[in-house]
Amino acid sequence: MQFYLNLLYTFSIVYLGAISFWIVYRPSNILHYAHGASFVLGGYFLSSLYLGLGLPLFMSLLLSLLAVALIGSSFYSFFYKPLLSYDNNLSLLVCSLGLYIAIVACVAIFYGSGTTHLDETTTVVGIEVLGGYISSVQVISVCIAFFVLLLLKIFMSYSPYGLYFRAVADDSILSYIYGLPREKVIVTAYAFGSGLAGLVGILVGFDSGMRPTMGFSSLLYSVVAMIVGGGYSAGGVLCGAVLVSLLHNLVGFYFDTKWIDTATFFLLVCFLIAKPKGVFGVTLKKVEI
């Protein structure tokens, strides 16, 4: 039973991270590697406000997520958007990697490179479920993951922004011709996706602690889950998160947790070779006029 509880928690973290990256990637079509910094900033902002300044937890949480969302939207507005006129993906890639490295270095300078725990209380045994144990933070993570899954389905299907999001994601140029607010959609997506990534960092910080470099692993799992699932739909991201979570727990159970990143890379390579469009990848037909 403990294996399945661990699998459920791992899925919640991987899914939240993957869907946050998918929200950023789909409308802009930019591999936003600086998204890994959003995982880091969320937890460390909360540490400063909650543990450092002594603000209430709820207020610290809202302020932290708002700060990460603003920083995430500024990535596109101040760095990526000016580079889009050059039509050079290499420039975007280098810029994104540079932003990630710079932010992680600043976090390490101000907070140190060691592990920081957001929960300073004494470790207690989690909630017992059929012989297995799961902590309250892990339960919250699972509930948030399923809430986001349901909310995203409703939001994307029935809200005006959801329709704009899908239109811009399907054809950015055509949506601009039809007068849709493409730039606002992308900036909003960066803000929401970054805030969601910050929430993942906070959950991990409360559960197992956080390090300035943890954004790389979180970004790796998110990108692999999106590519494995297909990257085209939220359902594909869900499937990819299930596969990545299952792989993590099987490797940790039968081998050792130090092999998880290696196994994740191996899964990515296998899909890129055997099924590059992912599980739910869609083959698009090109028609010339």
PDB file of C-alpha atoms in Angstrom:
ATOM      1  CA  MET A   1       0.000   0.000   0.000  1.00  0.00           C
ATOM      2  CA  GLN A   2       2.886   2.330   0.714  1.00  0.00           C
ATOM      3  CA  PHE A   3       4.026   1.986  -2.912  1.00  0.00           C
ATOM      4  CA  TYR A   4       0.653   3.180  -4.204  1.00  0.00           C
ATOM      5  CA  LEU A   5       0.504   6.091  -1.774  1.00  0.00           C
ATOM      6  CA  ASN A   6       3.985   7.170  -2.849  1.00  0.00           C
ATOM      7  CA  LEU A   7       2.913   6.806  -6.474  1.00  0.00           C
ATOM      8  CA  LEU A   8      -0.127   9.003  -5.868  1.00  0.00           C
ATOM      9  CA  TYR A   9       1.953  11.753  -4.282  1.00  0.00           C
ATOM     10  CA  THR A  10       4.644  11.572  -6.970  1.00  0.00           C
ATOM     11  CA  PHE A  11       1.954  11.831  -9.634  1.00  0.00           C
ATOM     12  CA  SER A  12       0.496  14.946  -8.020  1.00  0.00           C
ATOM     13  CA  ILE A  13       3.862  16.739  -8.013  1.00  0.00           C
ATOM     14  CA  VAL A  14       4.875  15.626 -11.513  1.00  0.00           C
ATOM     15  CA  TYR A  15       1.461  16.464 -12.958  1.00  0.00           C
ATOM     16  CA  LEU A  16       1.348  19.941 -11.423  1.00  0.00           C
ATOM     17  CA  GLY A  17       4.842  20.676 -12.697  1.00  0.00           C
ATOM     18  CA  ALA A  18       4.142  19.274 -16.168  1.00  0.00           C
ATOM     19  CA  ILE A  19       0.829  21.079 -16.601  1.00  0.00           C
ATOM     20  CA  SER A  20       2.438  24.348 -15.482  1.00  0.00           C
ATOM     21  CA  PHE A  21       5.090  23.953 -18.187  1.00  0.00           C
ATOM     22  CA  TRP A  22       2.436  22.944 -20.748  1.00  0.00           C
ATOM     23  CA  ILE A  23       0.409  26.089 -19.992  1.00  0.00           C
ATOM     24  CA  VAL A  24       3.482  28.215 -20.693  1.00  0.00           C
ATOM     25  CA  TYR A  25       4.671  26.289 -23.744  1.00  0.00           C
ATOM     26  CA  ARG A  26       1.482  25.790 -25.743  1.00  0.00           C
ATOM     27  CA  PRO A  27       0.525  29.393 -26.644  1.00  0.00           C
ATOM     28  CA  SER A  28       4.093  30.698 -27.026  1.00  0.00           C
ATOM     29  CA  ASN A  29       5.767  27.599 -28.507  1.00  0.00           C
ATOM     30  CA  ILE A  30       8.921  28.532 -26.585  1.00  0.00           C
ATOM     31  CA  LEU A  31      10.900  25.967 -24.591  1.00  0.00           C
ATOM     32  CA  HIS A  32      10.929  28.091 -21.464  1.00  0.00           C
ATOM     33  CA  TYR A  33      13.807  26.492 -19.551  1.00  0.00           C
ATOM     34  CA  ALA A  34      13.824  29.402 -17.107  1.00  0.00           C
ATOM     35  CA  HIS A  35      10.551  27.895 -15.918  1.00  0.00           C
ATOM     36  CA  GLY A  36      12.731  25.776 -13.641  1.00  0.00           C
ATOM     37  CA  ALA A  37      13.521  28.926 -11.666  1.00  0.00           C
ATOM     38  CA  SER A  38       9.823  29.359 -10.875  1.00  0.00           C
ATOM     39  CA  PHE A  39       9.868  26.088  -8.903  1.00  0.00           C
ATOM     40  CA  VAL A  40      12.741  27.454  -6.846  1.00  0.00           C
ATOM     41  CA  LEU A  41      11.458  30.996  -6.298  1.00  0.00           C
ATOM     42  CA  GLY A  42       8.083  29.943  -4.921  1.00  0.00           C
ATOM     43  CA  GLY A  43       9.542  28.042  -1.996  1.00  0.00           C
ATOM     44  CA  TYR A  44      12.245  30.562  -1.165  1.00  0.00           C
ATOM     45  CA  PHE A  45       9.889  33.545  -1.335  1.00  0.00           C
ATOM     46  CA  LEU A  46       7.613  31.754   1.134  1.00  0.00           C
ATOM     47  CA  SER A  47      10.609  31.000   3.339  1.00  0.00           C
ATOM     48  CA  SER A  48      11.494  34.706   3.491  1.00  0.00           C
ATOM     49  CA  LEU A  49       7.955  35.860   4.211  1.00  0.00           C
ATOM     50  CA  TYR A  50       6.749  33.043   6.471  1.00  0.00           C
ATOM     51  CA  LEU A  51       9.897  32.020   8.357  1.00  0.00           C
ATOM     52  CA  GLY A  52      11.928  35.205   7.939  1.00  0.00           C
ATOM     53  CA  LEU A  53       9.388  38.003   8.444  1.00  0.00           C
ATOM     54  CA  GLY A  54       6.857  35.951  10.423  1.00  0.00           C
ATOM     55  CA  LEU A  55       3.870  36.775   8.226  1.00  0.00           C
ATOM     56  CA  PRO A  56       0.802  34.509   8.395  1.00  0.00           C
ATOM     57  CA  LEU A  57       1.099  31.411   6.229  1.00  0.00           C
ATOM     58  CA  PHE A  58      -1.861  32.215   3.983  1.00  0.00           C
ATOM     59  CA  MET A  59      -0.704  35.770   3.336  1.00  0.00           C
ATOM     60  CA  SER A  60       2.853  34.572   2.688  1.00  0.00           C
ATOM     61  CA  LEU A  61       1.533  31.981   0.260  1.00  0.00           C
ATOM     62  CA  LEU A  62      -0.502  34.495  -1.736  1.00  0.00           C
ATOM     63  CA  LEU A  63       2.333  37.036  -1.876  1.00  0.00           C
ATOM     64  CA  SER A  64       4.839  34.367  -2.916  1.00  0.00           C
ATOM     65  CA  LEU A  65       2.664  33.031  -5.726  1.00  0.00           C
ATOM     66  CA  LEU A  66       1.887  36.567  -6.902  1.00  0.00           C
ATOM     67  CA  ALA A  67       5.606  37.432  -6.998  1.00  0.00           C
ATOM     68  CA  VAL A  68       6.449  34.277  -8.960  1.00  0.00           C
ATOM     69  CA  ALA A  69       3.582  34.952 -11.382  1.00  0.00           C
ATOM     70  CA  LEU A  70       4.814  38.510 -12.021  1.00  0.00           C
ATOM     71  CA  ILE A  71       8.382  37.326 -12.563  1.00  0.00           C
ATOM     72  CA  GLY A  72       7.152  34.575 -14.889  1.00  0.00           C
ATOM     73  CA  SER A  73       5.153  36.991 -17.029  1.00  0.00           C
ATOM     74  CA  SER A  74       8.147  39.344 -17.186  1.00  0.00           C
ATOM     75  CA  PHE A  75      10.222  36.546 -18.729  1.00  0.00           C
ATOM     76  CA  TYR A  76       8.131  36.762 -21.867  1.00  0.00           C
ATOM     77  CA  SER A  77       7.460  40.512 -21.876  1.00  0.00           C
ATOM     78  CA  PHE A  78      11.015  41.740 -21.282  1.00  0.00           C
ATOM     79  CA  PHE A  79      13.230  38.945 -22.615  1.00  0.00           C
ATOM     80  CA  TYR A  80      11.493  36.640 -25.088  1.00  0.00           C
ATOM     81  CA  LYS A  81       9.213  39.048 -26.920  1.00  0.00           C
ATOM     82  CA  PRO A  82      12.047  41.333 -28.160  1.00  0.00           C
ATOM     83  CA  LEU A  83      13.919  38.262 -29.448  1.00  0.00           C
ATOM     84  CA  LEU A  84      10.940  36.918 -31.405  1.00  0.00           C
ATOM     85  CA  SER A  85      11.482  39.529 -34.123  1.00  0.00           C
ATOM     86  CA  TYR A  86      14.811  37.865 -34.977  1.00  0.00           C
ATOM     87  CA  ASP A  87      13.102  34.508 -35.602  1.00  0.00           C
ATOM     88  CA  ASN A  88      16.039  32.719 -34.002  1.00  0.00           C
ATOM     89  CA  ASN A  89      15.204  29.840 -31.663  1.00  0.00           C
ATOM     90  CA  LEU A  90      18.840  29.593 -30.586  1.00  0.00           C
ATOM     91  CA  SER A  91      18.679  33.100 -29.108  1.00  0.00           C
ATOM     92  CA  LEU A  92      15.578  32.176 -27.124  1.00  0.00           C
ATOM     93  CA  LEU A  93      17.229  28.988 -25.886  1.00  0.00           C
ATOM     94  CA  VAL A  94      20.406  30.754 -24.735  1.00  0.00           C
ATOM     95  CA  CYS A  95      18.371  33.534 -23.102  1.00  0.00           C
ATOM     96  CA  SER A  96      16.192  31.046 -21.252  1.00  0.00           C
ATOM     97  CA  LEU A  97      19.146  29.018 -19.978  1.00  0.00           C
ATOM     98  CA  GLY A  98      20.928  32.220 -18.952  1.00  0.00           C
ATOM     99  CA  LEU A  99      17.932  33.399 -16.962  1.00  0.00           C
ATOM    100  CA  TYR A 100      17.675  30.076 -15.165  1.00  0.00           C
ATOM    101  CA  ILE A 101      21.382  29.984 -14.276  1.00  0.00           C
ATOM    102  CA  ALA A 102      21.370  33.600 -13.085  1.00  0.00           C
ATOM    103  CA  ILE A 103      18.320  33.161 -10.856  1.00  0.00           C
ATOM    104  CA  VAL A 104      19.575  29.913  -9.323  1.00  0.00           C
ATOM    105  CA  ALA A 105      22.944  31.546  -8.624  1.00  0.00           C
ATOM    106  CA  CYS A 106      21.246  34.506  -6.902  1.00  0.00           C
ATOM    107  CA  VAL A 107      19.133  32.163  -4.774  1.00  0.00           C
ATOM    108  CA  ALA A 108      22.242  30.205  -3.752  1.00  0.00           C
ATOM    109  CA  ILE A 109      24.047  33.424  -2.816  1.00  0.00           C
ATOM    110  CA  PHE A 110      21.223  34.780  -0.646  1.00  0.00           C
ATOM    111  CA  TYR A 111      19.936  31.535   0.892  1.00  0.00           C
ATOM    112  CA  GLY A 112      22.887  29.176   0.662  1.00  0.00           C
ATOM    113  CA  SER A 113      23.216  25.946  -1.276  1.00  0.00           C
ATOM    114  CA  GLY A 114      22.020  23.655   1.507  1.00  0.00           C
ATOM    115  CA  THR A 115      18.578  22.167   2.052  1.00  0.00           C
ATOM    116  CA  THR A 116      15.880  24.483   3.429  1.00  0.00           C
ATOM    117  CA  HIS A 117      12.755  23.127   5.113  1.00  0.00           C
ATOM    118  CA  LEU A 118       9.582  25.188   5.214  1.00  0.00           C
ATOM    119  CA  ASP A 119       8.128  23.069   8.021  1.00  0.00           C
ATOM    120  CA  GLU A 120      10.264  23.448  11.145  1.00  0.00           C
ATOM    121  CA  THR A 121       8.070  21.269  13.354  1.00  0.00           C
ATOM    122  CA  THR A 122       9.201  17.868  14.551  1.00  0.00           C
ATOM    123  CA  THR A 123       8.685  15.096  12.002  1.00  0.00           C
ATOM    124  CA  VAL A 124       5.646  12.981  12.847  1.00  0.00           C
ATOM    125  CA  VAL A 125       4.239   9.778  11.422  1.00  0.00           C
ATOM    126  CA  GLY A 126       1.787  10.490   8.616  1.00  0.00           C
ATOM    127  CA  ILE A 127      -1.823   9.429   8.267  1.00  0.00           C
ATOM    128  CA  GLU A 128      -2.227   5.656   8.148  1.00  0.00           C
ATOM    129  CA  VAL A 129      -4.162   4.335   5.137  1.00  0.00           C
ATOM    130  CA  LEU A 130      -4.569   0.552   4.894  1.00  0.00           C
ATOM    131  CA  GLY A 131      -1.144  -0.078   6.367  1.00  0.00           C
ATOM    132  CA  GLY A 132       0.611   2.721   4.466  1.00  0.00           C
ATOM    133  CA  TYR A 133       1.423   6.235   5.597  1.00  0.00           C
ATOM    134  CA  ILE A 134       0.954   9.570   3.882  1.00  0.00           C
ATOM    135  CA  SER A 135       1.667  12.984   5.364  1.00  0.00           C
ATOM    136  CA  SER A 136      -0.806  15.861   5.505  1.00  0.00           C
ATOM    137  CA  VAL A 137       1.269  17.866   3.003  1.00  0.00           C
ATOM    138  CA  GLN A 138       1.160  14.955   0.588  1.00  0.00           C
ATOM    139  CA  VAL A 139      -2.612  14.707   0.990  1.00  0.00           C
ATOM    140  CA  ILE A 140      -2.898  18.426   0.238  1.00  0.00           C
ATOM    141  CA  SER A 141      -0.685  17.966  -2.847  1.00  0.00           C
ATOM    142  CA  VAL A 142      -2.903  15.177  -4.169  1.00  0.00           C
ATOM    143  CA  CYS A 143      -6.067  17.220  -3.569  1.00  0.00           C
ATOM    144  CA  ILE A 144      -4.580  20.260  -5.321  1.00  0.00           C
ATOM    145  CA  ALA A 145      -3.532  18.138  -8.307  1.00  0.00           C
ATOM    146  CA  PHE A 146      -7.014  16.735  -8.832  1.00  0.00           C
ATOM    147  CA  PHE A 147      -8.569  20.163  -8.245  1.00  0.00           C
ATOM    148  CA  VAL A 148      -6.314  21.698 -10.905  1.00  0.00           C
ATOM    149  CA  LEU A 149      -7.143  18.822 -13.249  1.00  0.00           C
ATOM    150  CA  LEU A 150     -10.880  19.459 -12.881  1.00  0.00           C
ATOM    151  CA  LEU A 151     -10.576  23.246 -12.935  1.00  0.00           C
ATOM    152  CA  LEU A 152      -8.403  23.201 -16.054  1.00  0.00           C
ATOM    153  CA  LYS A 153     -10.919  21.048 -17.907  1.00  0.00           C
ATOM    154  CA  ILE A 154     -13.788  23.396 -17.066  1.00  0.00           C
ATOM    155  CA  PHE A 155     -11.739  26.542 -17.647  1.00  0.00           C
ATOM    156  CA  MET A 156     -10.373  25.498 -21.032  1.00  0.00           C
ATOM    157  CA  SER A 157     -13.743  24.267 -22.305  1.00  0.00           C
ATOM    158  CA  TYR A 158     -16.161  26.945 -21.156  1.00  0.00           C
ATOM    159  CA  SER A 159     -14.368  30.190 -20.306  1.00  0.00           C
ATOM    160  CA  PRO A 160     -13.588  32.871 -22.931  1.00  0.00           C
ATOM    161  CA  TYR A 161      -9.900  32.832 -21.992  1.00  0.00           C
ATOM    162  CA  GLY A 162      -9.820  29.064 -22.400  1.00  0.00           C
ATOM    163  CA  LEU A 163     -11.148  29.405 -25.945  1.00  0.00           C
ATOM    164  CA  TYR A 164      -8.592  32.143 -26.674  1.00  0.00           C
ATOM    165  CA  PHE A 165      -5.856  29.950 -25.229  1.00  0.00           C
ATOM    166  CA  ARG A 166      -6.743  27.021 -27.482  1.00  0.00           C
ATOM    167  CA  ALA A 167      -7.009  29.274 -30.523  1.00  0.00           C
ATOM    168  CA  VAL A 168      -3.609  30.858 -29.950  1.00  0.00           C
ATOM    169  CA  ALA A 169      -2.066  27.453 -29.195  1.00  0.00           C
ATOM    170  CA  ASP A 170      -3.453  25.921 -32.403  1.00  0.00           C
ATOM    171  CA  ASP A 171      -2.450  28.768 -34.720  1.00  0.00           C
ATOM    172  CA  SER A 172      -0.822  31.859 -33.269  1.00  0.00           C
ATOM    173  CA  ILE A 173      -0.647  33.758 -36.575  1.00  0.00           C
ATOM    174  CA  LEU A 174      -4.245  33.072 -37.564  1.00  0.00           C
ATOM    175  CA  SER A 175      -5.506  34.066 -34.117  1.00  0.00           C
ATOM    176  CA  TYR A 176      -3.654  37.392 -34.481  1.00  0.00           C
ATOM    177  CA  ILE A 177      -5.257  37.954 -37.903  1.00  0.00           C
ATOM    178  CA  TYR A 178      -8.698  37.382 -36.402  1.00  0.00           C
ATOM    179  CA  GLY A 179      -8.005  39.992 -33.735  1.00  0.00           C
ATOM    180  CA  LEU A 180      -7.639  37.734 -30.719  1.00  0.00           C
ATOM    181  CA  PRO A 181      -5.562  39.175 -27.839  1.00  0.00           C
ATOM    182  CA  ARG A 182      -2.600  36.907 -28.504  1.00  0.00           C
ATOM    183  CA  GLU A 183      -0.069  38.803 -26.396  1.00  0.00           C
ATOM    184  CA  LYS A 184      -2.402  39.027 -23.405  1.00  0.00           C
ATOM    185  CA  VAL A 185      -3.115  35.304 -23.650  1.00  0.00           C
ATOM    186  CA  ILE A 186       0.592  34.445 -23.652  1.00  0.00           C
ATOM    187  CA  VAL A 187       1.478  36.810 -20.798  1.00  0.00           C
ATOM    188  CA  THR A 188      -1.427  35.471 -18.725  1.00  0.00           C
ATOM    189  CA  ALA A 189      -0.335  31.910 -19.463  1.00  0.00           C
ATOM    190  CA  TYR A 190       3.193  32.685 -18.289  1.00  0.00           C
ATOM    191  CA  ALA A 191       1.852  34.246 -15.101  1.00  0.00           C
ATOM    192  CA  PHE A 192      -0.504  31.373 -14.291  1.00  0.00           C
ATOM    193  CA  GLY A 193       1.957  28.644 -15.262  1.00  0.00           C
ATOM    194  CA  SER A 194       4.767  30.242 -13.259  1.00  0.00           C
ATOM    195  CA  GLY A 195       2.537  30.659 -10.217  1.00  0.00           C
ATOM    196  CA  LEU A 196       1.542  26.996 -10.432  1.00  0.00           C
ATOM    197  CA  ALA A 197       5.209  26.002 -10.647  1.00  0.00           C
ATOM    198  CA  GLY A 198       5.892  28.142  -7.579  1.00  0.00           C
ATOM    199  CA  LEU A 199       3.161  26.244  -5.744  1.00  0.00           C
ATOM    200  CA  VAL A 200       4.897  22.966  -6.617  1.00  0.00           C
ATOM    201  CA  GLY A 201       8.128  24.287  -5.116  1.00  0.00           C
ATOM    202  CA  ILE A 202       6.264  25.254  -1.949  1.00  0.00           C
ATOM    203  CA  LEU A 203       4.679  21.811  -1.611  1.00  0.00           C
ATOM    204  CA  VAL A 204       8.039  20.118  -2.072  1.00  0.00           C
ATOM    205  CA  GLY A 205       9.598  22.517   0.434  1.00  0.00           C
ATOM    206  CA  PHE A 206       7.058  21.544   3.082  1.00  0.00           C
ATOM    207  CA  ASP A 207       7.399  17.840   2.332  1.00  0.00           C
ATOM    208  CA  SER A 208      11.076  17.058   1.791  1.00  0.00           C
ATOM    209  CA  GLY A 209      12.861  20.412   1.745  1.00  0.00           C
ATOM    210  CA  MET A 210      14.234  22.449  -1.140  1.00  0.00           C
ATOM    211  CA  ARG A 211      17.563  23.340  -2.688  1.00  0.00           C
ATOM    212  CA  PRO A 212      18.455  26.103  -5.186  1.00  0.00           C
ATOM    213  CA  THR A 213      19.165  23.452  -7.846  1.00  0.00           C
ATOM    214  CA  MET A 214      15.920  21.527  -7.429  1.00  0.00           C
ATOM    215  CA  GLY A 215      14.383  23.401 -10.354  1.00  0.00           C
ATOM    216  CA  PHE A 216      16.418  21.349 -12.828  1.00  0.00           C
ATOM    217  CA  SER A 217      14.903  18.036 -11.725  1.00  0.00           C
ATOM    218  CA  SER A 218      11.409  19.514 -11.587  1.00  0.00           C
ATOM    219  CA  LEU A 219      11.844  20.961 -15.078  1.00  0.00           C
ATOM    220  CA  LEU A 220      13.224  17.661 -16.377  1.00  0.00           C
ATOM    221  CA  TYR A 221      10.246  15.681 -15.085  1.00  0.00           C
ATOM    222  CA  SER A 222       7.831  18.278 -16.453  1.00  0.00           C
ATOM    223  CA  VAL A 223       9.340  18.334 -19.943  1.00  0.00           C
ATOM    224  CA  VAL A 224       9.608  14.546 -20.140  1.00  0.00           C
ATOM    225  CA  ALA A 225       6.000  14.092 -18.986  1.00  0.00           C
ATOM    226  CA  MET A 226       4.806  16.571 -21.607  1.00  0.00           C
ATOM    227  CA  ILE A 227       6.834  15.007 -24.437  1.00  0.00           C
ATOM    228  CA  VAL A 228       5.896  11.449 -23.467  1.00  0.00           C
ATOM    229  CA  GLY A 229       2.219  12.382 -23.314  1.00  0.00           C
ATOM    230  CA  GLY A 230       2.342  14.204 -26.636  1.00  0.00           C
ATOM    231  CA  GLY A 231       2.397  17.826 -25.544  1.00  0.00           C
ATOM    232  CA  TYR A 232      -0.651  18.708 -27.618  1.00  0.00           C
ATOM    233  CA  SER A 233      -3.424  18.325 -25.039  1.00  0.00           C
ATOM    234  CA  ALA A 234      -3.812  18.452 -21.290  1.00  0.00           C
ATOM    235  CA  GLY A 235      -4.897  14.813 -21.417  1.00  0.00           C
ATOM    236  CA  GLY A 236      -1.563  13.900 -22.937  1.00  0.00           C
ATOM    237  CA  VAL A 237       0.239  15.678 -20.106  1.00  0.00           C
ATOM    238  CA  LEU A 238      -1.856  13.681 -17.646  1.00  0.00           C
ATOM    239  CA  CYS A 239      -0.846  10.413 -19.292  1.00  0.00           C
ATOM    240  CA  GLY A 240       2.806  11.449 -19.391  1.00  0.00           C
ATOM    241  CA  ALA A 241       2.725  12.363 -15.694  1.00  0.00           C
ATOM    242  CA  VAL A 242       1.326   8.917 -14.848  1.00  0.00           C
ATOM    243  CA  LEU A 243       4.094   7.156 -16.807  1.00  0.00           C
ATOM    244  CA  VAL A 244       6.885   9.300 -15.329  1.00  0.00           C
ATOM    245  CA  SER A 245       5.525   8.863 -11.790  1.00  0.00           C
ATOM    246  CA  LEU A 246       5.261   5.107 -12.253  1.00  0.00           C
ATOM    247  CA  LEU A 247       8.836   4.983 -13.530  1.00  0.00           C
ATOM    248  CA  HIS A 248      10.107   6.987 -10.558  1.00  0.00           C
ATOM    249  CA  ASN A 249       8.508   4.725  -8.003  1.00  0.00           C
ATOM    250  CA  LEU A 250       9.534   1.498  -9.732  1.00  0.00           C
ATOM    251  CA  VAL A 251      13.151   2.659  -9.984  1.00  0.00           C
ATOM    252  CA  GLY A 252      13.146   3.841  -6.365  1.00  0.00           C
ATOM    253  CA  PHE A 253      11.555   0.585  -5.167  1.00  0.00           C
ATOM    254  CA  TYR A 254      13.663  -1.936  -7.086  1.00  0.00           C
ATOM    255  CA  PHE A 255      16.949  -0.025  -7.454  1.00  0.00           C
ATOM    256  CA  ASP A 256      17.798   3.309  -5.808  1.00  0.00           C
ATOM    257  CA  THR A 257      16.466   6.862  -5.916  1.00  0.00           C
ATOM    258  CA  LYS A 258      19.801   8.113  -7.300  1.00  0.00           C
ATOM    259  CA  TRP A 259      18.925   6.399 -10.607  1.00  0.00           C
ATOM    260  CA  ILE A 260      15.637   8.269 -11.064  1.00  0.00           C
ATOM    261  CA  ASP A 261      17.052  11.106 -13.192  1.00  0.00           C
ATOM    262  CA  THR A 262      18.968   8.637 -15.366  1.00  0.00           C
ATOM    263  CA  ALA A 263      15.867   6.521 -15.881  1.00  0.00           C
ATOM    264  CA  THR A 264      13.868   9.641 -16.764  1.00  0.00           C
ATOM    265  CA  PHE A 265      16.409  10.590 -19.438  1.00  0.00           C
ATOM    266  CA  PHE A 266      16.311   7.032 -20.764  1.00  0.00           C
ATOM    267  CA  LEU A 267      12.511   7.162 -21.014  1.00  0.00           C
ATOM    268  CA  LEU A 268      12.747  10.434 -22.916  1.00  0.00           C
ATOM    269  CA  VAL A 269      15.285   9.023 -25.396  1.00  0.00           C
ATOM    270  CA  CYS A 270      13.171   5.913 -25.964  1.00  0.00           C
ATOM    271  CA  PHE A 271      10.096   7.974 -26.799  1.00  0.00           C
ATOM    272  CA  LEU A 272      12.027  10.383 -29.017  1.00  0.00           C
ATOM    273  CA  ILE A 273      13.310   7.422 -31.037  1.00  0.00           C
ATOM    274  CA  ALA A 274      10.296   5.100 -31.059  1.00  0.00           C
ATOM    275  CA  LYS A 275       7.365   7.491 -30.708  1.00  0.00           C
ATOM    276  CA  PRO A 276       8.486  11.139 -31.043  1.00  0.00           C
ATOM    277  CA  LYS A 277       4.915  12.478 -31.070  1.00  0.00           C
ATOM    278  CA  GLY A 278       4.194  10.901 -27.695  1.00  0.00           C
ATOM    279  CA  VAL A 279       1.262   8.804 -26.594  1.00  0.00           C
ATOM    280  CA  PHE A 280      -1.408  11.292 -27.665  1.00  0.00           C
ATOM    281  CA  GLY A 281       0.600  13.116 -30.322  1.00  0.00           C
ATOM    282  CA  VAL A 282      -1.419  14.445 -33.226  1.00  0.00           C
ATOM    283  CA  THR A 283      -0.185  14.224 -36.799  1.00  0.00           C
ATOM    284  CA  LEU A 284      -0.996  17.441 -38.621  1.00  0.00           C
ATOM    285  CA  LYS A 285      -1.454  17.620 -42.379  1.00  0.00           C
ATOM    286  CA  LYS A 286       0.129  20.462 -44.268  1.00  0.00           C
ATOM    287  CA  VAL A 287      -1.785  21.821 -47.238  1.00  0.00           C
ATOM    288  CA  GLU A 288      -0.233  24.267 -49.671  1.00  0.00           C
ATOM    289  CA  ILE A 289      -2.339  26.669 -51.699  1.00  0.00           C
TER     290      ILE A 289
END
